[in-house]
Amino acid sequence: MITLAVFFPERTTDEVPVPEACRRLEAMGASVVGVNCARGPTGALQIAKKIKDVVQVGIPRCIKFIDIS
């Protein structure tokens, strides 16, 4: 299981977009990927919505998303 702390605008500290980073982690064998609460609940949900579009594993597939717009 891998969760990322996202302090930069939706990028890792080495400038990889978070959804791409999660896709890479899945390809390397992670069975769960996601983000932690570093950006707060709204920020975490916004990023998780993007992650779920590119991965097949883990927490983003289990979240019941709510409209936060």
PDB file of N, CA and C in Angstrom:
ATOM      1  N   MET A   1       0.844  -1.175   0.000  1.00  0.00           N
ATOM      2  CA  MET A   1       0.000   0.000   0.000  1.00  0.00           C
ATOM      3  C   MET A   1       0.885   1.231   0.000  1.00  0.00           C
ATOM      4  N   ILE A   2       0.569   2.151  -0.876  1.00  0.00           N
ATOM      5  CA  ILE A   2       1.328   3.393  -0.995  1.00  0.00           C
ATOM      6  C   ILE A   2       0.353   4.571  -0.957  1.00  0.00           C
ATOM      7  N   THR A   3       0.614   5.540  -0.079  1.00  0.00           N
ATOM      8  CA  THR A   3      -0.127   6.799  -0.133  1.00  0.00           C
ATOM      9  C   THR A   3       0.886   7.922  -0.288  1.00  0.00           C
ATOM     10  N   LEU A   4       0.502   8.929  -1.019  1.00  0.00           N
ATOM     11  CA  LEU A   4       1.384  10.060  -1.275  1.00  0.00           C
ATOM     12  C   LEU A   4       0.912  11.286  -0.512  1.00  0.00           C
ATOM     13  N   ALA A   5       1.860  12.048   0.009  1.00  0.00           N
ATOM     14  CA  ALA A   5       1.562  13.355   0.595  1.00  0.00           C
ATOM     15  C   ALA A   5       1.785  14.373  -0.514  1.00  0.00           C
ATOM     16  N   VAL A   6       0.734  15.058  -0.915  1.00  0.00           N
ATOM     17  CA  VAL A   6       0.812  15.972  -2.052  1.00  0.00           C
ATOM     18  C   VAL A   6       0.816  17.407  -1.540  1.00  0.00           C
ATOM     19  N   PHE A   7       2.000  17.999  -1.495  1.00  0.00           N
ATOM     20  CA  PHE A   7       2.128  19.378  -1.046  1.00  0.00           C
ATOM     21  C   PHE A   7       2.192  20.346  -2.215  1.00  0.00           C
ATOM     22  N   PHE A   8       2.707  19.889  -3.345  1.00  0.00           N
ATOM     23  CA  PHE A   8       2.779  20.707  -4.544  1.00  0.00           C
ATOM     24  C   PHE A   8       1.472  20.549  -5.308  1.00  0.00           C
ATOM     25  N   PRO A   9       1.130  21.475  -6.162  1.00  0.00           N
ATOM     26  CA  PRO A   9      -0.136  21.368  -6.894  1.00  0.00           C
ATOM     27  C   PRO A   9      -0.222  20.097  -7.752  1.00  0.00           C
ATOM     28  N   GLU A  10      -0.712  19.043  -7.148  1.00  0.00           N
ATOM     29  CA  GLU A  10      -1.001  17.771  -7.815  1.00  0.00           C
ATOM     30  C   GLU A  10       0.209  17.148  -8.497  1.00  0.00           C
ATOM     31  N   ARG A  11       1.388  17.379  -7.938  1.00  0.00           N
ATOM     32  CA  ARG A  11       2.627  16.767  -8.436  1.00  0.00           C
ATOM     33  C   ARG A  11       3.445  16.274  -7.254  1.00  0.00           C
ATOM     34  N   THR A  12       4.270  15.275  -7.520  1.00  0.00           N
ATOM     35  CA  THR A  12       5.195  14.809  -6.495  1.00  0.00           C
ATOM     36  C   THR A  12       6.336  15.816  -6.390  1.00  0.00           C
ATOM     37  N   THR A  13       7.189  15.639  -5.418  1.00  0.00           N
ATOM     38  CA  THR A  13       8.306  16.567  -5.252  1.00  0.00           C
ATOM     39  C   THR A  13       9.286  16.500  -6.417  1.00  0.00           C
ATOM     40  N   ASP A  14       9.264  15.406  -7.184  1.00  0.00           N
ATOM     41  CA  ASP A  14      10.114  15.332  -8.374  1.00  0.00           C
ATOM     42  C   ASP A  14       9.343  15.640  -9.654  1.00  0.00           C
ATOM     43  N   GLU A  15       8.216  16.376  -9.503  1.00  0.00           N
ATOM     44  CA  GLU A  15       7.445  16.949 -10.613  1.00  0.00           C
ATOM     45  C   GLU A  15       6.661  15.937 -11.453  1.00  0.00           C
ATOM     46  N   VAL A  16       6.380  14.761 -10.907  1.00  0.00           N
ATOM     47  CA  VAL A  16       5.548  13.787 -11.611  1.00  0.00           C
ATOM     48  C   VAL A  16       4.092  14.039 -11.217  1.00  0.00           C
ATOM     49  N   PRO A  17       3.175  14.159 -12.182  1.00  0.00           N
ATOM     50  CA  PRO A  17       1.767  14.309 -11.828  1.00  0.00           C
ATOM     51  C   PRO A  17       1.310  13.129 -10.961  1.00  0.00           C
ATOM     52  N   VAL A  18       0.524  13.404  -9.931  1.00  0.00           N
ATOM     53  CA  VAL A  18       0.133  12.364  -8.977  1.00  0.00           C
ATOM     54  C   VAL A  18      -0.554  11.170  -9.641  1.00  0.00           C
ATOM     55  N   PRO A  19      -1.496  11.374 -10.576  1.00  0.00           N
ATOM     56  CA  PRO A  19      -2.088  10.193 -11.217  1.00  0.00           C
ATOM     57  C   PRO A  19      -1.041   9.319 -11.924  1.00  0.00           C
ATOM     58  N   GLU A  20      -0.074   9.954 -12.580  1.00  0.00           N
ATOM     59  CA  GLU A  20       0.998   9.195 -13.243  1.00  0.00           C
ATOM     60  C   GLU A  20       1.860   8.469 -12.228  1.00  0.00           C
ATOM     61  N   ALA A  21       2.162   9.109 -11.108  1.00  0.00           N
ATOM     62  CA  ALA A  21       2.948   8.463 -10.055  1.00  0.00           C
ATOM     63  C   ALA A  21       2.216   7.223  -9.532  1.00  0.00           C
ATOM     64  N   CYS A  22       0.916   7.338  -9.345  1.00  0.00           N
ATOM     65  CA  CYS A  22       0.136   6.190  -8.868  1.00  0.00           C
ATOM     66  C   CYS A  22       0.070   5.090  -9.915  1.00  0.00           C
ATOM     67  N   ARG A  23      -0.023   5.455 -11.188  1.00  0.00           N
ATOM     68  CA  ARG A  23      -0.010   4.468 -12.261  1.00  0.00           C
ATOM     69  C   ARG A  23       1.313   3.708 -12.260  1.00  0.00           C
ATOM     70  N   ARG A  24       2.422   4.437 -12.080  1.00  0.00           N
ATOM     71  CA  ARG A  24       3.743   3.805 -12.023  1.00  0.00           C
ATOM     72  C   ARG A  24       3.857   2.876 -10.817  1.00  0.00           C
ATOM     73  N   LEU A  25       3.349   3.321  -9.668  1.00  0.00           N
ATOM     74  CA  LEU A  25       3.398   2.494  -8.466  1.00  0.00           C
ATOM     75  C   LEU A  25       2.593   1.209  -8.650  1.00  0.00           C
ATOM     76  N   GLU A  26       1.432   1.321  -9.277  1.00  0.00           N
ATOM     77  CA  GLU A  26       0.627   0.142  -9.570  1.00  0.00           C
ATOM     78  C   GLU A  26       1.403  -0.812 -10.478  1.00  0.00           C
ATOM     79  N   ALA A  27       2.054  -0.272 -11.506  1.00  0.00           N
ATOM     80  CA  ALA A  27       2.835  -1.096 -12.430  1.00  0.00           C
ATOM     81  C   ALA A  27       3.988  -1.795 -11.731  1.00  0.00           C
ATOM     82  N   MET A  28       4.486  -1.187 -10.645  1.00  0.00           N
ATOM     83  CA  MET A  28       5.581  -1.790  -9.883  1.00  0.00           C
ATOM     84  C   MET A  28       5.087  -2.785  -8.839  1.00  0.00           C
ATOM     85  N   GLY A  29       3.753  -2.955  -8.732  1.00  0.00           N
ATOM     86  CA  GLY A  29       3.230  -3.984  -7.844  1.00  0.00           C
ATOM     87  C   GLY A  29       2.418  -3.515  -6.658  1.00  0.00           C
ATOM     88  N   ALA A  30       2.209  -2.216  -6.509  1.00  0.00           N
ATOM     89  CA  ALA A  30       1.394  -1.748  -5.381  1.00  0.00           C
ATOM     90  C   ALA A  30      -0.038  -2.259  -5.535  1.00  0.00           C
ATOM     91  N   SER A  31      -0.597  -2.757  -4.451  1.00  0.00           N
ATOM     92  CA  SER A  31      -1.977  -3.256  -4.507  1.00  0.00           C
ATOM     93  C   SER A  31      -2.986  -2.200  -4.062  1.00  0.00           C
ATOM     94  N   VAL A  32      -2.514  -1.132  -3.435  1.00  0.00           N
ATOM     95  CA  VAL A  32      -3.352   0.001  -3.043  1.00  0.00           C
ATOM     96  C   VAL A  32      -2.534   1.266  -3.249  1.00  0.00           C
ATOM     97  N   VAL A  33      -3.123   2.266  -3.899  1.00  0.00           N
ATOM     98  CA  VAL A  33      -2.472   3.568  -4.060  1.00  0.00           C
ATOM     99  C   VAL A  33      -3.460   4.654  -3.686  1.00  0.00           C
ATOM    100  N   GLY A  34      -2.941   5.796  -3.262  1.00  0.00           N
ATOM    101  CA  GLY A  34      -3.828   6.893  -2.899  1.00  0.00           C
ATOM    102  C   GLY A  34      -3.045   8.075  -2.365  1.00  0.00           C
ATOM    103  N   VAL A  35      -3.772   9.025  -1.801  1.00  0.00           N
ATOM    104  CA  VAL A  35      -3.171  10.219  -1.218  1.00  0.00           C
ATOM    105  C   VAL A  35      -3.616  10.343   0.232  1.00  0.00           C
ATOM    106  N   ASN A  36      -2.796  11.037   1.016  1.00  0.00           N
ATOM    107  CA  ASN A  36      -3.185  11.258   2.409  1.00  0.00           C
ATOM    108  C   ASN A  36      -3.859  12.626   2.537  1.00  0.00           C
ATOM    109  N   CYS A  37      -4.020  13.088   3.753  1.00  0.00           N
ATOM    110  CA  CYS A  37      -4.821  14.287   4.018  1.00  0.00           C
ATOM    111  C   CYS A  37      -4.019  15.587   3.979  1.00  0.00           C
ATOM    112  N   ALA A  38      -2.822  15.580   3.397  1.00  0.00           N
ATOM    113  CA  ALA A  38      -1.987  16.781   3.396  1.00  0.00           C
ATOM    114  C   ALA A  38      -2.686  17.986   2.765  1.00  0.00           C
ATOM    115  N   ARG A  39      -3.565  17.751   1.796  1.00  0.00           N
ATOM    116  CA  ARG A  39      -4.279  18.843   1.130  1.00  0.00           C
ATOM    117  C   ARG A  39      -5.684  19.040   1.687  1.00  0.00           C
ATOM    118  N   GLY A  40      -6.004  18.362   2.775  1.00  0.00           N
ATOM    119  CA  GLY A  40      -7.332  18.466   3.359  1.00  0.00           C
ATOM    120  C   GLY A  40      -8.314  17.558   2.634  1.00  0.00           C
ATOM    121  N   PRO A  41      -9.509  17.371   3.206  1.00  0.00           N
ATOM    122  CA  PRO A  41     -10.476  16.441   2.612  1.00  0.00           C
ATOM    123  C   PRO A  41     -10.863  16.785   1.180  1.00  0.00           C
ATOM    124  N   THR A  42     -11.128  18.041   0.912  1.00  0.00           N
ATOM    125  CA  THR A  42     -11.537  18.432  -0.435  1.00  0.00           C
ATOM    126  C   THR A  42     -10.408  18.216  -1.430  1.00  0.00           C
ATOM    127  N   GLY A  43      -9.219  18.631  -1.076  1.00  0.00           N
ATOM    128  CA  GLY A  43      -8.074  18.442  -1.959  1.00  0.00           C
ATOM    129  C   GLY A  43      -7.770  16.977  -2.208  1.00  0.00           C
ATOM    130  N   ALA A  44      -7.846  16.157  -1.152  1.00  0.00           N
ATOM    131  CA  ALA A  44      -7.591  14.727  -1.303  1.00  0.00           C
ATOM    132  C   ALA A  44      -8.623  14.080  -2.218  1.00  0.00           C
ATOM    133  N   LEU A  45      -9.886  14.453  -2.083  1.00  0.00           N
ATOM    134  CA  LEU A  45     -10.928  13.883  -2.950  1.00  0.00           C
ATOM    135  C   LEU A  45     -10.736  14.303  -4.398  1.00  0.00           C
ATOM    136  N   GLN A  46     -10.363  15.542  -4.623  1.00  0.00           N
ATOM    137  CA  GLN A  46     -10.144  16.004  -5.999  1.00  0.00           C
ATOM    138  C   GLN A  46      -9.021  15.218  -6.665  1.00  0.00           C
ATOM    139  N   ILE A  47      -7.948  14.987  -5.937  1.00  0.00           N
ATOM    140  CA  ILE A  47      -6.826  14.225  -6.486  1.00  0.00           C
ATOM    141  C   ILE A  47      -7.216  12.758  -6.654  1.00  0.00           C
ATOM    142  N   ALA A  48      -7.913  12.186  -5.671  1.00  0.00           N
ATOM    143  CA  ALA A  48      -8.319  10.778  -5.755  1.00  0.00           C
ATOM    144  C   ALA A  48      -9.214  10.528  -6.959  1.00  0.00           C
ATOM    145  N   LYS A  49     -10.059  11.492  -7.296  1.00  0.00           N
ATOM    146  CA  LYS A  49     -10.911  11.345  -8.482  1.00  0.00           C
ATOM    147  C   LYS A  49     -10.064  11.194  -9.741  1.00  0.00           C
ATOM    148  N   LYS A  50      -8.961  11.916  -9.822  1.00  0.00           N
ATOM    149  CA  LYS A  50      -8.077  11.815 -10.982  1.00  0.00           C
ATOM    150  C   LYS A  50      -7.296  10.503 -10.968  1.00  0.00           C
ATOM    151  N   ILE A  51      -6.911  10.057  -9.778  1.00  0.00           N
ATOM    152  CA  ILE A  51      -6.170   8.803  -9.659  1.00  0.00           C
ATOM    153  C   ILE A  51      -7.033   7.633 -10.118  1.00  0.00           C
ATOM    154  N   LYS A  52      -8.301   7.632  -9.735  1.00  0.00           N
ATOM    155  CA  LYS A  52      -9.160   6.492 -10.052  1.00  0.00           C
ATOM    156  C   LYS A  52      -9.338   6.287 -11.551  1.00  0.00           C
ATOM    157  N   ASP A  53      -9.095   7.330 -12.336  1.00  0.00           N
ATOM    158  CA  ASP A  53      -9.206   7.212 -13.787  1.00  0.00           C
ATOM    159  C   ASP A  53      -8.031   6.473 -14.422  1.00  0.00           C
ATOM    160  N   VAL A  54      -6.924   6.309 -13.684  1.00  0.00           N
ATOM    161  CA  VAL A  54      -5.731   5.702 -14.289  1.00  0.00           C
ATOM    162  C   VAL A  54      -5.254   4.428 -13.616  1.00  0.00           C
ATOM    163  N   VAL A  55      -5.830   4.063 -12.478  1.00  0.00           N
ATOM    164  CA  VAL A  55      -5.402   2.834 -11.796  1.00  0.00           C
ATOM    165  C   VAL A  55      -6.565   1.862 -11.662  1.00  0.00           C
ATOM    166  N   GLN A  56      -6.205   0.620 -11.447  1.00  0.00           N
ATOM    167  CA  GLN A  56      -7.210  -0.424 -11.262  1.00  0.00           C
ATOM    168  C   GLN A  56      -7.212  -0.969  -9.840  1.00  0.00           C
ATOM    169  N   VAL A  57      -6.358  -0.454  -8.988  1.00  0.00           N
ATOM    170  CA  VAL A  57      -6.192  -1.018  -7.649  1.00  0.00           C
ATOM    171  C   VAL A  57      -6.576  -0.034  -6.565  1.00  0.00           C
ATOM    172  N   GLY A  58      -6.924  -0.573  -5.431  1.00  0.00           N
ATOM    173  CA  GLY A  58      -6.934   0.150  -4.194  1.00  0.00           C
ATOM    174  C   GLY A  58      -8.044   1.123  -3.904  1.00  0.00           C
ATOM    175  N   ILE A  59      -7.752   1.967  -2.960  1.00  0.00           N
ATOM    176  CA  ILE A  59      -8.723   2.857  -2.349  1.00  0.00           C
ATOM    177  C   ILE A  59      -9.491   3.704  -3.360  1.00  0.00           C
ATOM    178  N   PRO A  60      -8.854   4.295  -4.383  1.00  0.00           N
ATOM    179  CA  PRO A  60      -9.652   5.111  -5.306  1.00  0.00           C
ATOM    180  C   PRO A  60     -10.799   4.348  -5.961  1.00  0.00           C
ATOM    181  N   ARG A  61     -10.702   3.052  -6.082  1.00  0.00           N
ATOM    182  CA  ARG A  61     -11.766   2.247  -6.651  1.00  0.00           C
ATOM    183  C   ARG A  61     -12.889   2.010  -5.648  1.00  0.00           C
ATOM    184  N   CYS A  62     -12.630   2.234  -4.372  1.00  0.00           N
ATOM    185  CA  CYS A  62     -13.608   1.927  -3.325  1.00  0.00           C
ATOM    186  C   CYS A  62     -14.351   3.149  -2.816  1.00  0.00           C
ATOM    187  N   ILE A  63     -13.871   4.334  -3.108  1.00  0.00           N
ATOM    188  CA  ILE A  63     -14.466   5.556  -2.577  1.00  0.00           C
ATOM    189  C   ILE A  63     -15.772   5.857  -3.283  1.00  0.00           C
ATOM    190  N   LYS A  64     -16.808   6.168  -2.511  1.00  0.00           N
ATOM    191  CA  LYS A  64     -18.055   6.674  -3.102  1.00  0.00           C
ATOM    192  C   LYS A  64     -17.871   8.185  -3.158  1.00  0.00           C
ATOM    193  N   PHE A  65     -17.705   8.702  -4.362  1.00  0.00           N
ATOM    194  CA  PHE A  65     -17.420  10.122  -4.516  1.00  0.00           C
ATOM    195  C   PHE A  65     -18.666  10.958  -4.357  1.00  0.00           C
ATOM    196  N   ILE A  66     -18.464  12.110  -3.751  1.00  0.00           N
ATOM    197  CA  ILE A  66     -19.554  13.070  -3.580  1.00  0.00           C
ATOM    198  C   ILE A  66     -19.258  14.302  -4.410  1.00  0.00           C
ATOM    199  N   ASP A  67     -20.246  15.058  -4.729  1.00  0.00           N
ATOM    200  CA  ASP A  67     -20.046  16.286  -5.493  1.00  0.00           C
ATOM    201  C   ASP A  67     -19.456  17.339  -4.564  1.00  0.00           C
ATOM    202  N   ILE A  68     -18.230  17.751  -4.843  1.00  0.00           N
ATOM    203  CA  ILE A  68     -17.564  18.747  -3.998  1.00  0.00           C
ATOM    204  C   ILE A  68     -17.335  20.044  -4.763  1.00  0.00           C
ATOM    205  N   SER A  69     -18.022  20.212  -5.866  1.00  0.00           N
ATOM    206  CA  SER A  69     -17.799  21.413  -6.687  1.00  0.00           C
ATOM    207  C   SER A  69     -18.432  22.643  -6.071  1.00  0.00           C
TER     208      SER A  69
END
